[in-house]
């Protein structure tokens, strides 16, 4: 059920002998599992949730099935932890974008990535960005689609991102760092 909500029209690869009925299809996105964990936390009065996962997604059918390592995250709730000096502003699209930009910066090639308006069936039409590296699609980020949020019983804004891990993990070392490691500085 979750698979169809996040990936309408995509034919899942079904398992012959699944462990349980809710684990009968190979996942093509990490988002359903993250949102399920988010719901679990929200149901236990955790009103500020930040989760991430690194794992495999499976693309294609049996003849050409490919495993692809991914990095994904979900955020919702207040922007800052509860405290006497912190306000109660909710996290928004730009908070998530700042987190993703910081993550991409760790690859040492932040300038190679760009955020362009995009579309994804699980994301809000006006708050979705394609994340590209030198023109190649490497992920998506944005607000959970309002209809999907309503279906899942989520009554506050939820923001998600998903990136191809290989694109984020391959970076470059600044020249000064290389000389310092070689003892030449």
mmCIF file with all atom_site columns, C-alpha atoms in Angstrom:
data_model
loop_
_atom_site.group_PDB
_atom_site.id
_atom_site.type_symbol
_atom_site.label_atom_id
_atom_site.label_alt_id
_atom_site.label_comp_id
_atom_site.label_asym_id
_atom_site.label_entity_id
_atom_site.label_seq_id
_atom_site.pdbx_PDB_ins_code
_atom_site.Cartn_x
_atom_site.Cartn_y
_atom_site.Cartn_z
_atom_site.occupancy
_atom_site.B_iso_or_equiv
_atom_site.pdbx_formal_charge
_atom_site.auth_seq_id
_atom_site.auth_comp_id
_atom_site.auth_asym_id
_atom_site.auth_atom_id
_atom_site.pdbx_PDB_model_num
ATOM 1   C CA . UNK A 1 1   ? 0.000  0.000   0.000   1.00 0.00 ? 1   UNK A CA 1
ATOM 2   C CA . UNK A 1 2   ? 2.783  2.409   0.926   1.00 0.00 ? 2   UNK A CA 1
ATOM 3   C CA . UNK A 1 3   ? 4.621  1.620   -2.309  1.00 0.00 ? 3   UNK A CA 1
ATOM 4   C CA . UNK A 1 4   ? 1.612  2.645   -4.407  1.00 0.00 ? 4   UNK A CA 1
ATOM 5   C CA . UNK A 1 5   ? 1.115  5.868   -2.407  1.00 0.00 ? 5   UNK A CA 1
ATOM 6   C CA . UNK A 1 6   ? 4.672  7.081   -3.012  1.00 0.00 ? 6   UNK A CA 1
ATOM 7   C CA . UNK A 1 7   ? 5.128  5.623   -6.510  1.00 0.00 ? 7   UNK A CA 1
ATOM 8   C CA . UNK A 1 8   ? 1.800  5.664   -8.370  1.00 0.00 ? 8   UNK A CA 1
ATOM 9   C CA . UNK A 1 9   ? 1.890  3.855   -11.691 1.00 0.00 ? 9   UNK A CA 1
ATOM 10  C CA . UNK A 1 10  ? 5.236  2.126   -11.008 1.00 0.00 ? 10  UNK A CA 1
ATOM 11  C CA . UNK A 1 11  ? 5.112  -1.671  -11.188 1.00 0.00 ? 11  UNK A CA 1
ATOM 12  C CA . UNK A 1 12  ? 6.804  -3.106  -8.076  1.00 0.00 ? 12  UNK A CA 1
ATOM 13  C CA . UNK A 1 13  ? 9.008  -6.183  -8.145  1.00 0.00 ? 13  UNK A CA 1
ATOM 14  C CA . UNK A 1 14  ? 7.103  -8.613  -5.945  1.00 0.00 ? 14  UNK A CA 1
ATOM 15  C CA . UNK A 1 15  ? 8.838  -11.262 -3.847  1.00 0.00 ? 15  UNK A CA 1
ATOM 16  C CA . UNK A 1 16  ? 7.844  -14.913 -4.180  1.00 0.00 ? 16  UNK A CA 1
ATOM 17  C CA . UNK A 1 17  ? 8.046  -15.620 -0.412  1.00 0.00 ? 17  UNK A CA 1
ATOM 18  C CA . UNK A 1 18  ? 7.833  -12.347 1.542   1.00 0.00 ? 18  UNK A CA 1
ATOM 19  C CA . UNK A 1 19  ? 8.376  -12.259 5.293   1.00 0.00 ? 19  UNK A CA 1
ATOM 20  C CA . UNK A 1 20  ? 5.067  -10.428 5.671   1.00 0.00 ? 20  UNK A CA 1
ATOM 21  C CA . UNK A 1 21  ? 2.421  -8.931  3.397   1.00 0.00 ? 21  UNK A CA 1
ATOM 22  C CA . UNK A 1 22  ? 3.667  -5.378  4.025   1.00 0.00 ? 22  UNK A CA 1
ATOM 23  C CA . UNK A 1 23  ? 7.161  -6.426  2.853   1.00 0.00 ? 23  UNK A CA 1
ATOM 24  C CA . UNK A 1 24  ? 6.071  -8.119  -0.378  1.00 0.00 ? 24  UNK A CA 1
ATOM 25  C CA . UNK A 1 25  ? 7.702  -5.674  -2.821  1.00 0.00 ? 25  UNK A CA 1
ATOM 26  C CA . UNK A 1 26  ? 11.281 -4.514  -3.341  1.00 0.00 ? 26  UNK A CA 1
ATOM 27  C CA . UNK A 1 27  ? 11.549 -0.823  -2.487  1.00 0.00 ? 27  UNK A CA 1
ATOM 28  C CA . UNK A 1 28  ? 12.248 1.799   -5.119  1.00 0.00 ? 28  UNK A CA 1
ATOM 29  C CA . UNK A 1 29  ? 12.512 4.591   -2.553  1.00 0.00 ? 29  UNK A CA 1
ATOM 30  C CA . UNK A 1 30  ? 13.555 4.945   1.084   1.00 0.00 ? 30  UNK A CA 1
ATOM 31  C CA . UNK A 1 31  ? 10.751 7.436   1.742   1.00 0.00 ? 31  UNK A CA 1
ATOM 32  C CA . UNK A 1 32  ? 7.952  5.001   2.734   1.00 0.00 ? 32  UNK A CA 1
ATOM 33  C CA . UNK A 1 33  ? 10.082 3.497   5.497   1.00 0.00 ? 33  UNK A CA 1
ATOM 34  C CA . UNK A 1 34  ? 11.189 6.910   6.738   1.00 0.00 ? 34  UNK A CA 1
ATOM 35  C CA . UNK A 1 35  ? 7.618  8.208   6.815   1.00 0.00 ? 35  UNK A CA 1
ATOM 36  C CA . UNK A 1 36  ? 6.529  5.090   8.714   1.00 0.00 ? 36  UNK A CA 1
ATOM 37  C CA . UNK A 1 37  ? 9.273  5.776   11.291  1.00 0.00 ? 37  UNK A CA 1
ATOM 38  C CA . UNK A 1 38  ? 8.163  9.426   11.386  1.00 0.00 ? 38  UNK A CA 1
ATOM 39  C CA . UNK A 1 39  ? 4.570  8.375   12.105  1.00 0.00 ? 39  UNK A CA 1
ATOM 40  C CA . UNK A 1 40  ? 5.824  6.073   14.879  1.00 0.00 ? 40  UNK A CA 1
ATOM 41  C CA . UNK A 1 41  ? 7.663  8.984   16.517  1.00 0.00 ? 41  UNK A CA 1
ATOM 42  C CA . UNK A 1 42  ? 4.792  11.449  16.102  1.00 0.00 ? 42  UNK A CA 1
ATOM 43  C CA . UNK A 1 43  ? 2.413  8.919   17.689  1.00 0.00 ? 43  UNK A CA 1
ATOM 44  C CA . UNK A 1 44  ? 4.690  8.967   20.747  1.00 0.00 ? 44  UNK A CA 1
ATOM 45  C CA . UNK A 1 45  ? 4.469  12.751  21.259  1.00 0.00 ? 45  UNK A CA 1
ATOM 46  C CA . UNK A 1 46  ? 7.772  13.523  19.526  1.00 0.00 ? 46  UNK A CA 1
ATOM 47  C CA . UNK A 1 47  ? 6.857  16.780  17.812  1.00 0.00 ? 47  UNK A CA 1
ATOM 48  C CA . UNK A 1 48  ? 10.310 17.537  16.341  1.00 0.00 ? 48  UNK A CA 1
ATOM 49  C CA . UNK A 1 49  ? 11.632 14.698  14.201  1.00 0.00 ? 49  UNK A CA 1
ATOM 50  C CA . UNK A 1 50  ? 14.740 14.469  12.015  1.00 0.00 ? 50  UNK A CA 1
ATOM 51  C CA . UNK A 1 51  ? 15.549 11.049  10.539  1.00 0.00 ? 51  UNK A CA 1
ATOM 52  C CA . UNK A 1 52  ? 17.843 9.803   7.801   1.00 0.00 ? 52  UNK A CA 1
ATOM 53  C CA . UNK A 1 53  ? 18.620 6.439   6.248   1.00 0.00 ? 53  UNK A CA 1
ATOM 54  C CA . UNK A 1 54  ? 21.261 5.047   3.978   1.00 0.00 ? 54  UNK A CA 1
ATOM 55  C CA . UNK A 1 55  ? 20.156 1.932   2.139   1.00 0.00 ? 55  UNK A CA 1
ATOM 56  C CA . UNK A 1 56  ? 19.499 0.155   -1.133  1.00 0.00 ? 56  UNK A CA 1
ATOM 57  C CA . UNK A 1 57  ? 16.714 0.814   -3.573  1.00 0.00 ? 57  UNK A CA 1
ATOM 58  C CA . UNK A 1 58  ? 15.879 -1.577  -6.371  1.00 0.00 ? 58  UNK A CA 1
ATOM 59  C CA . UNK A 1 59  ? 15.261 -0.276  -9.875  1.00 0.00 ? 59  UNK A CA 1
ATOM 60  C CA . UNK A 1 60  ? 13.903 -2.339  -12.764 1.00 0.00 ? 60  UNK A CA 1
ATOM 61  C CA . UNK A 1 61  ? 12.536 -5.856  -13.059 1.00 0.00 ? 61  UNK A CA 1
ATOM 62  C CA . UNK A 1 62  ? 14.177 -9.267  -12.761 1.00 0.00 ? 62  UNK A CA 1
ATOM 63  C CA . UNK A 1 63  ? 15.942 -9.161  -16.130 1.00 0.00 ? 63  UNK A CA 1
ATOM 64  C CA . UNK A 1 64  ? 17.731 -5.880  -15.404 1.00 0.00 ? 64  UNK A CA 1
ATOM 65  C CA . UNK A 1 65  ? 17.290 -5.320  -11.667 1.00 0.00 ? 65  UNK A CA 1
ATOM 66  C CA . UNK A 1 66  ? 19.798 -2.845  -10.256 1.00 0.00 ? 66  UNK A CA 1
ATOM 67  C CA . UNK A 1 67  ? 20.597 -2.074  -6.622  1.00 0.00 ? 67  UNK A CA 1
ATOM 68  C CA . UNK A 1 68  ? 21.390 1.552   -5.969  1.00 0.00 ? 68  UNK A CA 1
ATOM 69  C CA . UNK A 1 69  ? 22.682 2.869   -2.624  1.00 0.00 ? 69  UNK A CA 1
ATOM 70  C CA . UNK A 1 70  ? 20.671 5.915   -1.540  1.00 0.00 ? 70  UNK A CA 1
ATOM 71  C CA . UNK A 1 71  ? 20.719 8.497   1.228   1.00 0.00 ? 71  UNK A CA 1
ATOM 72  C CA . UNK A 1 72  ? 17.363 9.902   2.333   1.00 0.00 ? 72  UNK A CA 1
ATOM 73  C CA . UNK A 1 73  ? 15.933 11.990  5.139   1.00 0.00 ? 73  UNK A CA 1
ATOM 74  C CA . UNK A 1 74  ? 12.721 13.370  6.599   1.00 0.00 ? 74  UNK A CA 1
ATOM 75  C CA . UNK A 1 75  ? 12.166 16.419  8.828   1.00 0.00 ? 75  UNK A CA 1
ATOM 76  C CA . UNK A 1 76  ? 9.126  17.909  10.518  1.00 0.00 ? 76  UNK A CA 1
ATOM 77  C CA . UNK A 1 77  ? 8.211  19.925  13.557  1.00 0.00 ? 77  UNK A CA 1
ATOM 78  C CA . UNK A 1 78  ? 9.813  23.013  14.983  1.00 0.00 ? 78  UNK A CA 1
ATOM 79  C CA . UNK A 1 79  ? 12.925 24.517  13.446  1.00 0.00 ? 79  UNK A CA 1
ATOM 80  C CA . UNK A 1 80  ? 14.848 24.614  16.726  1.00 0.00 ? 80  UNK A CA 1
ATOM 81  C CA . UNK A 1 81  ? 14.776 22.376  19.812  1.00 0.00 ? 81  UNK A CA 1
ATOM 82  C CA . UNK A 1 82  ? 12.372 23.406  22.545  1.00 0.00 ? 82  UNK A CA 1
ATOM 83  C CA . UNK A 1 83  ? 13.871 25.998  24.839  1.00 0.00 ? 83  UNK A CA 1
ATOM 84  C CA . UNK A 1 84  ? 13.130 29.278  26.538  1.00 0.00 ? 84  UNK A CA 1
ATOM 85  C CA . UNK A 1 85  ? 15.094 31.283  23.936  1.00 0.00 ? 85  UNK A CA 1
ATOM 86  C CA . UNK A 1 86  ? 13.877 29.407  20.847  1.00 0.00 ? 86  UNK A CA 1
ATOM 87  C CA . UNK A 1 87  ? 10.730 30.230  18.949  1.00 0.00 ? 87  UNK A CA 1
ATOM 88  C CA . UNK A 1 88  ? 8.163  27.704  17.746  1.00 0.00 ? 88  UNK A CA 1
ATOM 89  C CA . UNK A 1 89  ? 8.596  28.312  14.002  1.00 0.00 ? 89  UNK A CA 1
ATOM 90  C CA . UNK A 1 90  ? 8.007  25.183  11.953  1.00 0.00 ? 90  UNK A CA 1
ATOM 91  C CA . UNK A 1 91  ? 10.660 23.784  9.667   1.00 0.00 ? 91  UNK A CA 1
ATOM 92  C CA . UNK A 1 92  ? 10.172 24.729  6.010   1.00 0.00 ? 92  UNK A CA 1
ATOM 93  C CA . UNK A 1 93  ? 11.480 23.949  2.519   1.00 0.00 ? 93  UNK A CA 1
ATOM 94  C CA . UNK A 1 94  ? 14.492 26.237  2.940   1.00 0.00 ? 94  UNK A CA 1
ATOM 95  C CA . UNK A 1 95  ? 15.551 24.586  6.203   1.00 0.00 ? 95  UNK A CA 1
ATOM 96  C CA . UNK A 1 96  ? 15.667 21.246  4.390   1.00 0.00 ? 96  UNK A CA 1
ATOM 97  C CA . UNK A 1 97  ? 17.511 22.829  1.458   1.00 0.00 ? 97  UNK A CA 1
ATOM 98  C CA . UNK A 1 98  ? 20.134 24.217  3.855   1.00 0.00 ? 98  UNK A CA 1
ATOM 99  C CA . UNK A 1 99  ? 20.591 20.754  5.393   1.00 0.00 ? 99  UNK A CA 1
ATOM 100 C CA . UNK A 1 100 ? 20.952 19.130  1.966   1.00 0.00 ? 100 UNK A CA 1
ATOM 101 C CA . UNK A 1 101 ? 23.390 21.838  0.819   1.00 0.00 ? 101 UNK A CA 1
ATOM 102 C CA . UNK A 1 102 ? 25.505 21.225  3.945   1.00 0.00 ? 102 UNK A CA 1
ATOM 103 C CA . UNK A 1 103 ? 25.475 17.506  3.205   1.00 0.00 ? 103 UNK A CA 1
ATOM 104 C CA . UNK A 1 104 ? 26.531 18.126  -0.397  1.00 0.00 ? 104 UNK A CA 1
ATOM 105 C CA . UNK A 1 105 ? 29.263 20.433  0.863   1.00 0.00 ? 105 UNK A CA 1
ATOM 106 C CA . UNK A 1 106 ? 30.866 17.508  2.692   1.00 0.00 ? 106 UNK A CA 1
ATOM 107 C CA . UNK A 1 107 ? 31.470 15.912  -0.717  1.00 0.00 ? 107 UNK A CA 1
ATOM 108 C CA . UNK A 1 108 ? 33.821 18.804  -1.430  1.00 0.00 ? 108 UNK A CA 1
ATOM 109 C CA . UNK A 1 109 ? 32.046 19.596  -4.678  1.00 0.00 ? 109 UNK A CA 1
ATOM 110 C CA . UNK A 1 110 ? 29.041 21.677  -3.588  1.00 0.00 ? 110 UNK A CA 1
ATOM 111 C CA . UNK A 1 111 ? 29.359 23.941  -6.626  1.00 0.00 ? 111 UNK A CA 1
ATOM 112 C CA . UNK A 1 112 ? 28.744 20.936  -8.921  1.00 0.00 ? 112 UNK A CA 1
ATOM 113 C CA . UNK A 1 113 ? 25.196 20.514  -7.558  1.00 0.00 ? 113 UNK A CA 1
ATOM 114 C CA . UNK A 1 114 ? 22.167 22.583  -8.474  1.00 0.00 ? 114 UNK A CA 1
ATOM 115 C CA . UNK A 1 115 ? 18.541 22.715  -7.343  1.00 0.00 ? 115 UNK A CA 1
ATOM 116 C CA . UNK A 1 116 ? 15.975 23.147  -10.103 1.00 0.00 ? 116 UNK A CA 1
ATOM 117 C CA . UNK A 1 117 ? 12.171 23.127  -9.897  1.00 0.00 ? 117 UNK A CA 1
ATOM 118 C CA . UNK A 1 118 ? 10.882 19.616  -10.411 1.00 0.00 ? 118 UNK A CA 1
ATOM 119 C CA . UNK A 1 119 ? 7.966  17.252  -10.103 1.00 0.00 ? 119 UNK A CA 1
ATOM 120 C CA . UNK A 1 120 ? 7.562  14.032  -8.127  1.00 0.00 ? 120 UNK A CA 1
ATOM 121 C CA . UNK A 1 121 ? 4.224  12.324  -7.403  1.00 0.00 ? 121 UNK A CA 1
ATOM 122 C CA . UNK A 1 122 ? 4.942  12.097  -3.662  1.00 0.00 ? 122 UNK A CA 1
ATOM 123 C CA . UNK A 1 123 ? 5.957  15.753  -3.313  1.00 0.00 ? 123 UNK A CA 1
ATOM 124 C CA . UNK A 1 124 ? 4.035  19.038  -3.252  1.00 0.00 ? 124 UNK A CA 1
ATOM 125 C CA . UNK A 1 125 ? 3.828  20.476  -6.797  1.00 0.00 ? 125 UNK A CA 1
ATOM 126 C CA . UNK A 1 126 ? 5.029  23.947  -5.751  1.00 0.00 ? 126 UNK A CA 1
ATOM 127 C CA . UNK A 1 127 ? 7.688  22.784  -3.282  1.00 0.00 ? 127 UNK A CA 1
ATOM 128 C CA . UNK A 1 128 ? 9.729  20.202  -5.171  1.00 0.00 ? 128 UNK A CA 1
ATOM 129 C CA . UNK A 1 129 ? 13.306 20.455  -6.393  1.00 0.00 ? 129 UNK A CA 1
ATOM 130 C CA . UNK A 1 130 ? 15.352 18.166  -8.575  1.00 0.00 ? 130 UNK A CA 1
ATOM 131 C CA . UNK A 1 131 ? 18.909 17.895  -7.326  1.00 0.00 ? 131 UNK A CA 1
ATOM 132 C CA . UNK A 1 132 ? 21.317 17.703  -10.226 1.00 0.00 ? 132 UNK A CA 1
ATOM 133 C CA . UNK A 1 133 ? 25.059 17.241  -10.458 1.00 0.00 ? 133 UNK A CA 1
ATOM 134 C CA . UNK A 1 134 ? 26.513 18.680  -13.642 1.00 0.00 ? 134 UNK A CA 1
ATOM 135 C CA . UNK A 1 135 ? 23.121 18.212  -15.330 1.00 0.00 ? 135 UNK A CA 1
ATOM 136 C CA . UNK A 1 136 ? 22.507 14.609  -14.107 1.00 0.00 ? 136 UNK A CA 1
ATOM 137 C CA . UNK A 1 137 ? 19.555 13.896  -11.805 1.00 0.00 ? 137 UNK A CA 1
ATOM 138 C CA . UNK A 1 138 ? 20.913 12.692  -8.454  1.00 0.00 ? 138 UNK A CA 1
ATOM 139 C CA . UNK A 1 139 ? 17.870 13.173  -6.235  1.00 0.00 ? 139 UNK A CA 1
ATOM 140 C CA . UNK A 1 140 ? 14.750 15.004  -5.149  1.00 0.00 ? 140 UNK A CA 1
ATOM 141 C CA . UNK A 1 141 ? 13.734 17.105  -2.186  1.00 0.00 ? 141 UNK A CA 1
ATOM 142 C CA . UNK A 1 142 ? 10.569 18.861  -1.125  1.00 0.00 ? 142 UNK A CA 1
ATOM 143 C CA . UNK A 1 143 ? 7.390  18.931  0.928   1.00 0.00 ? 143 UNK A CA 1
ATOM 144 C CA . UNK A 1 144 ? 5.248  15.821  1.171   1.00 0.00 ? 144 UNK A CA 1
ATOM 145 C CA . UNK A 1 145 ? 2.233  16.138  -1.133  1.00 0.00 ? 145 UNK A CA 1
ATOM 146 C CA . UNK A 1 146 ? -0.785 17.448  0.878   1.00 0.00 ? 146 UNK A CA 1
ATOM 147 C CA . UNK A 1 147 ? -3.085 14.650  -0.356  1.00 0.00 ? 147 UNK A CA 1
ATOM 148 C CA . UNK A 1 148 ? -0.517 12.019  0.580   1.00 0.00 ? 148 UNK A CA 1
ATOM 149 C CA . UNK A 1 149 ? -0.014 13.630  3.992   1.00 0.00 ? 149 UNK A CA 1
ATOM 150 C CA . UNK A 1 150 ? -3.786 13.579  4.546   1.00 0.00 ? 150 UNK A CA 1
ATOM 151 C CA . UNK A 1 151 ? -3.989 9.910   3.500   1.00 0.00 ? 151 UNK A CA 1
ATOM 152 C CA . UNK A 1 152 ? -1.173 9.063   5.932   1.00 0.00 ? 152 UNK A CA 1
ATOM 153 C CA . UNK A 1 153 ? -2.795 11.031  8.773   1.00 0.00 ? 153 UNK A CA 1
ATOM 154 C CA . UNK A 1 154 ? -0.016 13.603  9.017   1.00 0.00 ? 154 UNK A CA 1
ATOM 155 C CA . UNK A 1 155 ? -1.352 16.989  10.109  1.00 0.00 ? 155 UNK A CA 1
ATOM 156 C CA . UNK A 1 156 ? 1.863  19.008  9.937   1.00 0.00 ? 156 UNK A CA 1
ATOM 157 C CA . UNK A 1 157 ? 4.280  19.840  7.122   1.00 0.00 ? 157 UNK A CA 1
ATOM 158 C CA . UNK A 1 158 ? 6.756  17.063  6.312   1.00 0.00 ? 158 UNK A CA 1
ATOM 159 C CA . UNK A 1 159 ? 9.855  17.557  4.158   1.00 0.00 ? 159 UNK A CA 1
ATOM 160 C CA . UNK A 1 160 ? 11.866 14.806  2.442   1.00 0.00 ? 160 UNK A CA 1
ATOM 161 C CA . UNK A 1 161 ? 15.037 14.356  0.420   1.00 0.00 ? 161 UNK A CA 1
ATOM 162 C CA . UNK A 1 162 ? 16.590 11.398  -1.381  1.00 0.00 ? 162 UNK A CA 1
ATOM 163 C CA . UNK A 1 163 ? 20.005 11.305  -3.075  1.00 0.00 ? 163 UNK A CA 1
ATOM 164 C CA . UNK A 1 164 ? 22.031 8.736   -4.993  1.00 0.00 ? 164 UNK A CA 1
ATOM 165 C CA . UNK A 1 165 ? 24.753 7.977   -2.449  1.00 0.00 ? 165 UNK A CA 1
ATOM 166 C CA . UNK A 1 166 ? 27.530 7.483   -5.019  1.00 0.00 ? 166 UNK A CA 1
ATOM 167 C CA . UNK A 1 167 ? 26.997 11.033  -6.286  1.00 0.00 ? 167 UNK A CA 1
ATOM 168 C CA . UNK A 1 168 ? 27.287 12.491  -2.796  1.00 0.00 ? 168 UNK A CA 1
ATOM 169 C CA . UNK A 1 169 ? 30.165 10.288  -1.653  1.00 0.00 ? 169 UNK A CA 1
ATOM 170 C CA . UNK A 1 170 ? 32.437 11.161  -4.559  1.00 0.00 ? 170 UNK A CA 1
ATOM 171 C CA . UNK A 1 171 ? 33.998 14.523  -3.983  1.00 0.00 ? 171 UNK A CA 1
ATOM 172 C CA . UNK A 1 172 ? 37.339 16.169  -4.247  1.00 0.00 ? 172 UNK A CA 1
ATOM 173 C CA . UNK A 1 173 ? 39.979 17.007  -1.719  1.00 0.00 ? 173 UNK A CA 1
ATOM 174 C CA . UNK A 1 174 ? 40.987 20.668  -1.557  1.00 0.00 ? 174 UNK A CA 1
ATOM 175 C CA . UNK A 1 175 ? 44.548 21.163  -2.817  1.00 0.00 ? 175 UNK A CA 1
ATOM 176 C CA . UNK A 1 176 ? 45.799 22.578  0.497   1.00 0.00 ? 176 UNK A CA 1
ATOM 177 C CA . UNK A 1 177 ? 44.541 19.512  2.356   1.00 0.00 ? 177 UNK A CA 1
ATOM 178 C CA . UNK A 1 178 ? 46.419 17.187  0.036   1.00 0.00 ? 178 UNK A CA 1
ATOM 179 C CA . UNK A 1 179 ? 49.725 19.005  0.602   1.00 0.00 ? 179 UNK A CA 1
ATOM 180 C CA . UNK A 1 180 ? 49.139 19.070  4.360   1.00 0.00 ? 180 UNK A CA 1
ATOM 181 C CA . UNK A 1 181 ? 48.524 15.309  4.422   1.00 0.00 ? 181 UNK A CA 1
ATOM 182 C CA . UNK A 1 182 ? 51.726 14.708  2.461   1.00 0.00 ? 182 UNK A CA 1
ATOM 183 C CA . UNK A 1 183 ? 53.662 16.848  4.950   1.00 0.00 ? 183 UNK A CA 1
ATOM 184 C CA . UNK A 1 184 ? 54.613 19.362  2.259   1.00 0.00 ? 184 UNK A CA 1
ATOM 185 C CA . UNK A 1 185 ? 53.187 22.406  4.038   1.00 0.00 ? 185 UNK A CA 1
#
